[in-house]
Coordinates of C-alpha atoms and ligand atoms in Angstrom, one line a residue:
X1 CA 44.7 -66.5 19.9
X2 CA 48.2 -68.4 19.8
X3 CA 49.2 -71.7 21.1
X4 CA 50.8 -71.1 24.4
X5 CA 51.7 -72.3 27.8
X6 CA 48.7 -70.7 29.2
X7 CA 46.1 -72.3 27.0
X8 CA 45.5 -75.2 24.5
X9 CA 44.2 -73.4 22.0
X10 CA 44.9 -75.0 18.5
X11 CA 43.6 -73.3 15.5
X12 CA 43.3 -76.6 13.5
X13 CA 41.1 -78.4 15.8
X14 CA 37.3 -78.5 15.5
X15 CA 35.2 -77.9 18.5
X16 CA 33.1 -81.2 19.7
X17 CA 30.0 -79.9 18.2
X18 CA 31.4 -79.0 14.7
X19 CA 33.2 -82.6 14.6
X20 CA 29.9 -84.2 15.6
X21 CA 28.0 -82.3 13.0
X22 CA 30.6 -83.3 10.3
X23 CA 30.1 -86.8 11.3
X24 CA 26.5 -86.9 11.1
X25 CA 26.4 -84.9 7.9
X26 CA 28.7 -87.4 6.0
X27 CA 27.3 -90.4 7.4
X28 CA 24.2 -91.9 5.5
X29 CA 21.6 -94.1 7.3
X30 CA 21.7 -97.8 6.2
X31 CA 18.7 -98.5 3.7
X32 CA 18.6 -102.1 3.6
X33 CA 16.1 -104.1 5.5
X34 CA 15.4 -107.5 6.6
X35 CA 12.5 -109.5 8.1
X36 CA 13.5 -111.1 11.6
X37 CA 11.3 -113.1 13.6
X38 CA 9.9 -111.5 16.9
X39 CA 12.2 -113.5 19.2
X40 CA 15.3 -112.4 17.1
X41 CA 14.4 -108.6 16.9
X42 CA 15.8 -107.6 20.7
X43 CA 18.3 -104.6 19.9
X44 CA 17.6 -104.4 16.2
X45 CA 16.4 -101.1 14.8
X46 CA 12.9 -100.8 13.4
X47 CA 12.8 -99.9 9.6
X48 CA 9.2 -98.9 9.5
X49 CA 6.5 -97.4 11.9
X50 CA 4.3 -99.8 13.6
X51 CA 0.8 -99.0 13.6
X52 CA -1.9 -101.0 15.5
X53 CA -4.3 -102.8 13.6
X54 CA -6.6 -103.3 16.7
X55 CA -7.7 -102.0 19.7
X56 CA -5.8 -103.4 22.7
X57 CA -7.6 -104.8 24.8
X58 CA -10.0 -105.8 22.1
X59 CA -13.1 -106.2 24.5
X60 CA -14.4 -104.9 27.5
X61 CA -12.9 -107.1 30.3
X62 CA -12.7 -107.2 34.2
X63 CA -9.5 -105.9 36.2
X64 CA -10.5 -107.9 39.2
X65 CA -11.9 -111.4 40.2
X66 CA -15.4 -110.3 41.3
X67 CA -18.9 -109.6 39.7
X68 CA -19.9 -107.8 36.5
X69 CA -23.1 -106.3 37.7
X70 CA -26.1 -104.6 35.5
X71 CA -27.5 -101.6 37.2
X72 CA -30.6 -99.7 35.8
X73 CA -29.1 -96.5 37.3
X74 CA -25.9 -95.3 38.7
X75 CA -27.4 -93.0 41.6
X76 CA -25.2 -93.9 44.6
X77 CA -26.9 -96.4 47.1
X78 CA -25.8 -98.0 50.2
X79 CA -27.2 -101.7 49.3
X80 CA -27.6 -103.6 45.9
X81 CA -28.9 -107.1 45.3
X82 CA -28.3 -109.0 42.0
X83 CA -29.0 -112.2 40.9
X84 CA -26.2 -114.4 39.7
X85 CA -26.7 -115.6 36.0
X86 CA -23.6 -117.2 35.1
X87 CA -19.7 -117.1 35.1
X88 CA -17.3 -115.4 32.4
X89 CA -13.7 -116.7 32.6
X90 CA -10.8 -115.1 30.6
X91 CA -11.1 -116.8 27.3
X92 CA -14.5 -118.5 28.1
X93 CA -16.9 -115.4 27.9
X94 CA -20.6 -115.5 29.1
X95 CA -22.5 -114.9 25.9
X96 CA -26.3 -114.6 27.0
X97 CA -28.1 -111.5 27.7
X98 CA -27.5 -109.9 31.2
X99 CA -30.6 -107.9 32.4
X100 CA -31.1 -105.3 35.1
X101 CA -30.2 -106.5 38.6
X102 CA -28.5 -109.4 37.3
X103 CA -24.6 -110.3 37.8
X104 CA -22.0 -112.5 36.0
X105 CA -19.2 -114.0 38.0
X106 CA -16.1 -112.8 36.4
X107 CA -12.4 -113.4 36.4
X108 CA -9.3 -110.7 35.9
X109 CA -9.3 -110.4 32.2
X110 CA -12.9 -112.3 31.5
X111 CA -15.2 -110.5 29.1
X112 CA -17.6 -107.9 30.8
X113 CA -21.1 -108.5 29.0
X114 CA -22.1 -105.3 27.2
X115 CA -25.2 -104.4 29.5
X116 CA -23.0 -104.7 32.6
X117 CA -21.6 -101.4 34.0
X118 CA -19.3 -102.1 36.7
X119 CA -17.3 -104.8 38.6
X120 CA -17.4 -105.2 42.1
X121 CA -14.4 -107.0 43.8
X122 CA -15.2 -110.5 45.1
X123 CA -14.1 -109.5 48.6
X124 CA -17.2 -106.8 49.0
X125 CA -19.9 -109.4 48.0
X126 CA -22.0 -111.4 50.3
X127 CA -23.3 -114.6 48.5
X128 CA -26.8 -115.8 49.7
X129 CA -28.2 -118.7 47.4
X130 CA -28.0 -117.3 43.7
X131 CA -28.0 -113.7 44.9
X132 CA -25.1 -111.4 45.6
X133 CA -25.5 -108.5 48.1
X134 CA -23.1 -105.6 48.0
X135 CA -23.6 -102.9 50.7
X136 CA -21.0 -100.2 49.4
X137 CA -21.6 -97.7 46.7
X138 CA -20.9 -98.9 43.4
X139 CA -19.5 -96.4 40.7
X140 CA -20.3 -96.5 37.1
X141 CA -17.6 -98.2 35.2
X142 CA -15.4 -99.2 38.2
X143 CA -12.9 -102.0 37.5
X144 CA -13.8 -102.3 34.0
X145 CA -11.0 -102.2 31.1
X146 CA -12.2 -100.6 28.0
X147 CA -11.4 -101.6 24.4
X148 CA -8.3 -99.4 23.2
X149 CA -7.5 -98.3 26.9
X150 CA -4.0 -99.7 26.2
X151 CA -3.3 -98.9 22.5
X152 CA -6.1 -97.6 20.0
X153 CA -6.5 -99.0 16.6
X154 CA -4.5 -97.0 14.0
X155 CA -2.2 -95.6 16.6
X156 CA 1.5 -95.4 15.9
X157 CA 2.8 -97.4 18.6
X158 CA 6.5 -97.5 17.9
X159 CA 8.3 -95.3 15.4
X160 CA 11.0 -96.1 12.5
X161 CA 14.4 -95.9 13.9
X162 CA 13.7 -97.2 17.4
X163 CA 16.0 -99.9 19.0
X164 CA 13.6 -102.6 20.0
X165 CA 13.9 -103.4 23.8
X166 CA 12.0 -105.8 25.8
X167 CA 8.7 -104.0 26.4
X168 CA 8.7 -103.4 22.7
X169 CA 8.9 -107.0 22.2
X170 CA 5.9 -107.4 24.5
X171 CA 3.9 -104.7 22.8
X172 CA 4.7 -106.2 19.1
X173 CA 3.7 -109.6 20.4
X174 CA 0.3 -108.1 21.7
X175 CA -0.4 -106.8 18.3
X176 CA 0.4 -110.1 16.7
X177 CA 3.3 -109.2 14.8
X178 CA 5.4 -112.5 14.2
X179 CA 8.1 -111.0 11.9
X180 CA 9.4 -107.5 12.1
X181 CA 11.2 -105.2 9.5
X182 CA 14.5 -104.1 10.7
X183 CA 17.5 -102.5 9.2
X184 CA 20.4 -104.7 8.4
X185 CA 23.2 -104.6 10.7
X186 CA 26.2 -102.4 9.5
X187 CA 29.5 -104.1 9.5
X188 CA 32.2 -102.7 12.1
X189 CA 35.5 -103.6 12.2
X190 CA 38.9 -102.4 14.0
X191 CA 42.3 -103.2 14.6
X192 CA 44.9 -101.9 17.0
X193 CA 48.4 -100.2 15.9
X194 CA 51.6 -100.4 18.0
X195 CA 54.9 -102.2 17.9
X196 CA 54.8 -102.4 21.4
X197 CA 51.5 -104.3 21.6
X198 CA 51.1 -108.1 22.7
X199 CA 48.0 -110.2 22.4
X200 CA 46.7 -111.6 25.6
X201 CA 47.4 -115.1 24.8
X202 CA 51.2 -114.5 24.8
X203 CA 53.8 -113.8 27.5
X204 CA 54.8 -110.2 27.8
X205 CA 58.1 -108.6 28.2
X206 CA 59.1 -105.4 30.1
X207 CA 58.5 -102.3 27.5
X208 CA 55.7 -104.3 26.0
X209 CA 51.9 -103.8 26.6
X210 CA 48.9 -105.9 26.4
X211 CA 46.5 -104.9 23.6
X212 CA 43.6 -103.8 25.8
X213 CA 41.9 -101.6 23.3
X214 CA 40.4 -104.4 21.0
X215 CA 38.9 -105.8 24.2
X216 CA 37.4 -102.3 25.1
X217 CA 36.1 -102.1 21.6
X218 CA 34.8 -105.5 22.0
X219 CA 32.8 -104.3 25.1
X220 CA 32.1 -100.8 23.9
X221 CA 30.4 -102.3 20.5
X222 CA 28.2 -105.0 22.3
X223 CA 25.2 -103.2 22.6
X224 CA 24.6 -102.1 19.0
X225 CA 22.8 -104.0 16.2
X226 CA 26.1 -104.5 14.2
X227 CA 28.2 -107.1 13.0
X228 CA 31.8 -107.1 14.8
X229 CA 34.9 -107.8 12.7
X230 CA 38.4 -108.0 14.9
X231 CA 41.5 -107.5 12.3
X232 CA 44.1 -108.1 14.9
X233 CA 47.2 -105.9 15.7
X234 CA 49.4 -104.1 13.1
X235 CA 53.2 -102.9 13.6
X236 CA 54.0 -99.4 13.4
X237 CA 54.9 -99.5 9.7
X238 CA 53.3 -97.5 6.7
X239 CA 53.2 -100.2 4.4
X240 CA 51.7 -102.7 7.0
X241 CA 49.0 -100.1 8.3
X242 CA 48.0 -99.4 4.7
X243 CA 47.7 -103.2 3.7
X244 CA 45.6 -103.7 6.7
X245 CA 43.7 -100.7 6.1
X246 CA 42.9 -101.5 2.7
X247 CA 42.0 -105.3 3.5
X248 CA 39.6 -104.1 6.4
X249 CA 37.8 -101.1 4.6
X250 CA 36.9 -103.5 1.8
X251 CA 34.8 -105.9 4.4
X252 CA 33.3 -103.3 6.5
X253 CA 30.9 -100.2 6.5
X254 CA 33.1 -98.5 9.4
X255 CA 36.3 -99.2 10.7
X256 CA 38.2 -98.1 13.9
X257 CA 41.8 -98.2 14.7
X258 CA 43.4 -97.2 17.8
X259 CA 46.9 -95.7 18.2
X260 CA 49.4 -94.2 15.7
X261 CA 47.2 -91.1 15.0
X262 CA 49.2 -88.4 16.7
X263 CA 52.3 -86.7 15.5
X264 CA 55.1 -88.9 16.8
X265 CA 57.6 -90.7 14.3
X266 CA 55.5 -93.9 14.6
X267 CA 52.2 -92.4 13.8
X268 CA 51.2 -93.5 10.3
X269 CA 47.4 -93.7 10.4
X270 CA 46.8 -90.0 9.3
X271 CA 49.2 -90.7 6.3
X272 CA 47.8 -93.9 5.2
X273 CA 44.2 -92.4 5.3
X274 CA 45.3 -89.5 3.1
X275 CA 46.8 -91.9 0.7
X276 CA 43.9 -94.4 0.6
X277 CA 41.1 -92.3 1.1
X278 CA 39.7 -88.9 2.5
X279 CA 40.5 -87.1 5.5
X280 CA 37.5 -85.3 6.8
X281 CA 39.3 -83.8 10.0
X282 CA 42.0 -85.2 12.4
X283 CA 42.0 -82.9 15.3
X284 CA 39.3 -82.0 17.8
X285 CA 39.7 -79.5 20.6
X286 CA 38.7 -82.1 23.3
X287 CA 40.5 -83.7 26.1
X288 CA 41.2 -86.4 26.3
X289 CA 41.3 -87.3 22.4
X290 CA 42.6 -84.3 20.5
X291 CA 44.2 -86.4 17.8
X292 CA 41.4 -88.3 16.0
X293 CA 41.1 -89.1 12.2
X294 CA 37.8 -89.3 10.9
X295 CA 37.3 -89.9 7.1
X296 CA 36.4 -92.4 4.3
X297 CA 38.3 -95.4 2.3
X298 CA 36.2 -96.2 -0.7
X299 CA 32.8 -96.7 0.9
X300 CA 34.0 -97.3 4.5
X301 CA 33.9 -94.7 6.7
X302 CA 36.9 -94.5 9.2
X303 CA 37.8 -93.2 12.6
X304 CA 41.5 -93.4 13.5
X305 CA 41.0 -93.1 17.4
X306 CA 43.9 -92.4 19.8
X307 CA 46.0 -95.0 21.6
X308 CA 45.5 -94.3 25.0
X309 CA 42.6 -96.4 26.7
X310 CA 40.8 -93.7 28.4
X311 CA 40.8 -91.4 25.1
X312 CA 39.6 -94.3 23.4
X313 CA 36.3 -94.6 25.5
X314 CA 35.8 -90.9 25.8
X315 CA 36.0 -90.2 21.8
X316 CA 33.9 -93.7 21.4
X317 CA 31.2 -92.3 23.5
X318 CA 31.3 -88.7 21.8
X319 CA 31.7 -89.4 18.2
X320 CA 31.7 -93.3 17.2
X321 CA 28.3 -93.7 19.2
X322 CA 26.5 -91.1 17.2
X323 CA 28.0 -92.4 14.2
X324 CA 26.9 -96.1 14.6
X325 CA 23.5 -95.0 15.9
X326 CA 22.9 -93.0 12.5
X327 CA 24.6 -95.8 10.4
X328 CA 22.4 -98.4 12.0
X329 CA 19.1 -96.3 11.4
X330 CA 18.7 -95.0 15.0
X331 CA 17.3 -91.6 16.1
X332 CA 20.1 -89.6 17.8
X333 CA 18.5 -87.7 20.8
X334 CA 19.9 -84.6 22.7
X335 CA 22.4 -85.7 25.5
X336 CA 21.0 -85.7 29.2
X337 CA 23.0 -84.1 31.5
X338 CA 22.6 -82.6 35.1
X339 CA 24.2 -79.9 37.3
X340 CA 26.3 -81.1 40.4
X341 CA 28.2 -79.2 42.9
X342 CA 32.0 -79.9 42.8
X343 CA 33.5 -81.2 46.0
X344 CA 37.0 -80.2 45.2
X345 CA 38.8 -78.1 42.8
X346 CA 39.9 -79.4 39.4
X347 CA 42.6 -78.1 37.3
X348 CA 41.8 -77.1 33.7
X349 CA 43.8 -75.0 31.0
X350 CA 41.7 -73.0 28.4
X351 CA 41.2 -74.3 24.8
X352 CA 39.8 -77.7 24.9
X353 CA 36.5 -79.2 25.9
X354 CA 37.1 -81.6 28.7
X355 CA 35.5 -84.8 30.0
X356 CA 36.9 -85.6 33.5
X357 CA 35.9 -88.7 34.8
X358 CA 33.8 -88.2 37.9
X359 CA 32.0 -89.7 40.8
X360 CA 28.4 -88.5 41.3
X361 CA 26.5 -88.7 44.6
X362 CA 23.1 -87.6 45.8
X363 CA 22.9 -86.1 49.3
X364 CA 19.5 -84.7 50.7
X365 CA 18.3 -84.2 47.0
X366 CA 21.3 -82.5 45.9
X367 CA 23.8 -83.6 43.3
X368 CA 27.6 -83.8 44.2
X369 CA 30.6 -84.6 42.0
X370 CA 34.5 -85.2 42.7
X371 CA 37.0 -86.5 40.5
X372 CA 37.6 -90.3 40.4
X373 CA 41.3 -90.1 40.4
X374 CA 44.2 -89.6 38.3
X375 CA 43.1 -87.9 35.2
X376 CA 45.7 -89.2 32.6
X377 CA 44.4 -90.6 29.5
X378 CA 46.4 -93.8 30.2
X379 CA 44.6 -94.3 33.7
X380 CA 41.9 -96.5 32.8
X381 CA 41.4 -97.3 36.6
X382 CA 39.8 -93.7 37.2
X383 CA 37.4 -94.5 34.4
X384 CA 36.4 -97.9 36.0
X385 CA 35.9 -96.2 39.4
X386 CA 33.9 -93.2 37.6
X387 CA 30.2 -93.1 37.1
X388 CA 30.0 -90.1 35.2
X389 CA 31.5 -87.4 33.0
X390 CA 32.4 -83.9 34.3
X391 CA 32.0 -81.8 30.9
X392 CA 34.1 -78.4 31.0
X393 CA 33.7 -76.0 28.3
X394 CA 36.8 -75.0 26.2
X395 CA 36.6 -71.4 27.8
X396 CA 36.7 -72.7 31.5
X397 CA 40.1 -72.2 33.1
X398 CA 39.9 -72.8 37.0
X399 CA 36.9 -74.5 38.7
X400 CA 36.8 -74.2 42.6
X401 CA 35.3 -76.5 45.0
X402 CA 31.5 -75.5 45.5
X403 CA 31.3 -74.5 41.8
X404 CA 28.4 -75.8 39.8
X405 CA 29.4 -78.2 37.0
X406 CA 27.5 -80.2 34.1
X407 CA 27.7 -83.9 34.7
X408 CA 26.5 -86.6 32.1
X409 CA 25.7 -89.7 34.0
X410 CA 27.0 -92.9 32.4
X411 CA 23.7 -94.5 32.9
X412 CA 22.0 -91.8 30.9
X413 CA 24.7 -90.7 28.6
X414 CA 25.3 -93.7 26.2
X415 CA 22.5 -93.4 24.0
X416 CA 22.1 -89.5 24.1
X417 CA 24.5 -88.0 22.1
X418 CA 23.7 -85.7 19.0
Ligands
AMP1 P1 49.9 -93.8 20.6 O1 48.7 -93.1 20.2 O2 50.1 -95.1 19.4 O3 51.1 -93.1 20.5 O4 49.5 -94.6 21.7 C1 49.4 -93.6 22.9 C2 49.4 -94.5 24.2 O5 48.6 -95.6 24.1 C3 50.8 -95.4 24.3 O6 51.2 -95.5 25.6 C4 50.5 -96.9 23.8 O7 51.3 -97.8 24.5 C5 48.9 -97.0 24.3 N1 48.3 -97.8 23.6 C6 48.1 -98.0 22.1 N2 47.5 -98.7 21.8 C7 47.4 -99.7 22.9 C8 46.4 -100.7 22.8 N3 45.7 -101.3 21.8 N4 46.2 -101.3 24.1 C9 46.9 -100.7 25.2 N5 47.4 -99.6 25.1 C10 47.7 -98.9 23.8
MG2 MG1 51.5 -96.3 19.1

């Protein structure tokens, strides 16, 4: 197929899937590890499976405040009488033998004596002297939490490659793990390119632009277990770009730049990468974000992202996310998407996979989606208003109101690209 005005087919552009697979193939996971105190482990990536060295809970205990009772048989009855022989508090167990027709007052989490076969909640018990009377049926094992009910000894509780979250921290603590083996943090740096760019603490003239991409990247990188290095802004001059690339690539595992990656007279990134390192590819059949250079400078992986802010976010979500996850030892899982009905037609030309910015709603259990506004790759405000991407395959040409489309909600998307 030739490139013409009816489609956007470019024979030199890789598909999104091919580009992703090339990225993941060339990036190796980090191997070095470190031991961190549990409190500092949030967001870090586990470097080994965590097996439980014990049952949790490790003793038979009560799920209620009430009475642990010892019944001789468990046939249903409508009245029981037990003699109360002691008390069992959480952390202060009753250690003596409990015989048939005896009971022990027990608090939630208190140890249930071995011979007891049910716990009756406090509210269902009548106390008369040292006796308790229960006039409802008692089921065997009711309100008892058994050893290993939560986690069994030798179970693999968390797997290598998992990013530790709040619940994981609770689980690790319940296993008594004070220090956790995690992967070291890759160092990720970035700089912006462009003669028009001004740093945010300086006044701006007409024809200049505040450098917003570095702040976008600061934000986008926050959730990763990495060390961030900001290398500032560079002018559109081959020697300046090369100098900065050399300096930054020596200090990072992964380097990102924005701008200067297209085919304009002021676009030096691709040539600089060619001269200093290796270009793996530089064009992807995706919109926004077709010019995107991926390669390596010595040991440092490199992404030359487009300059337009929306393209930065989309290509970051699609490609850089997968690269960072792999590099930091995380598992990449398939993307989660849903099907929604389009509320108004969308324009598209054949040849590139598109990620339109959309607003997803739910009405009577059905999903609906519409464009979040102007779709130019410079229009960051329509990304601000969006809560999903509408993913449209390369071959799709026209999409009408009422058509079903694939939608990737932002809340589900970020960790789920493969
Ligand atoms: P480029 O890819 O360098 O041709 O840039 C494409 C568009 O993105 C131009 O309109 C640039 O002004 C804009 N742009 C590039 N870098 C930045 C940046 N760091 N912050 C804001 N806009 C930028
Ligand atoms: Mg530029």
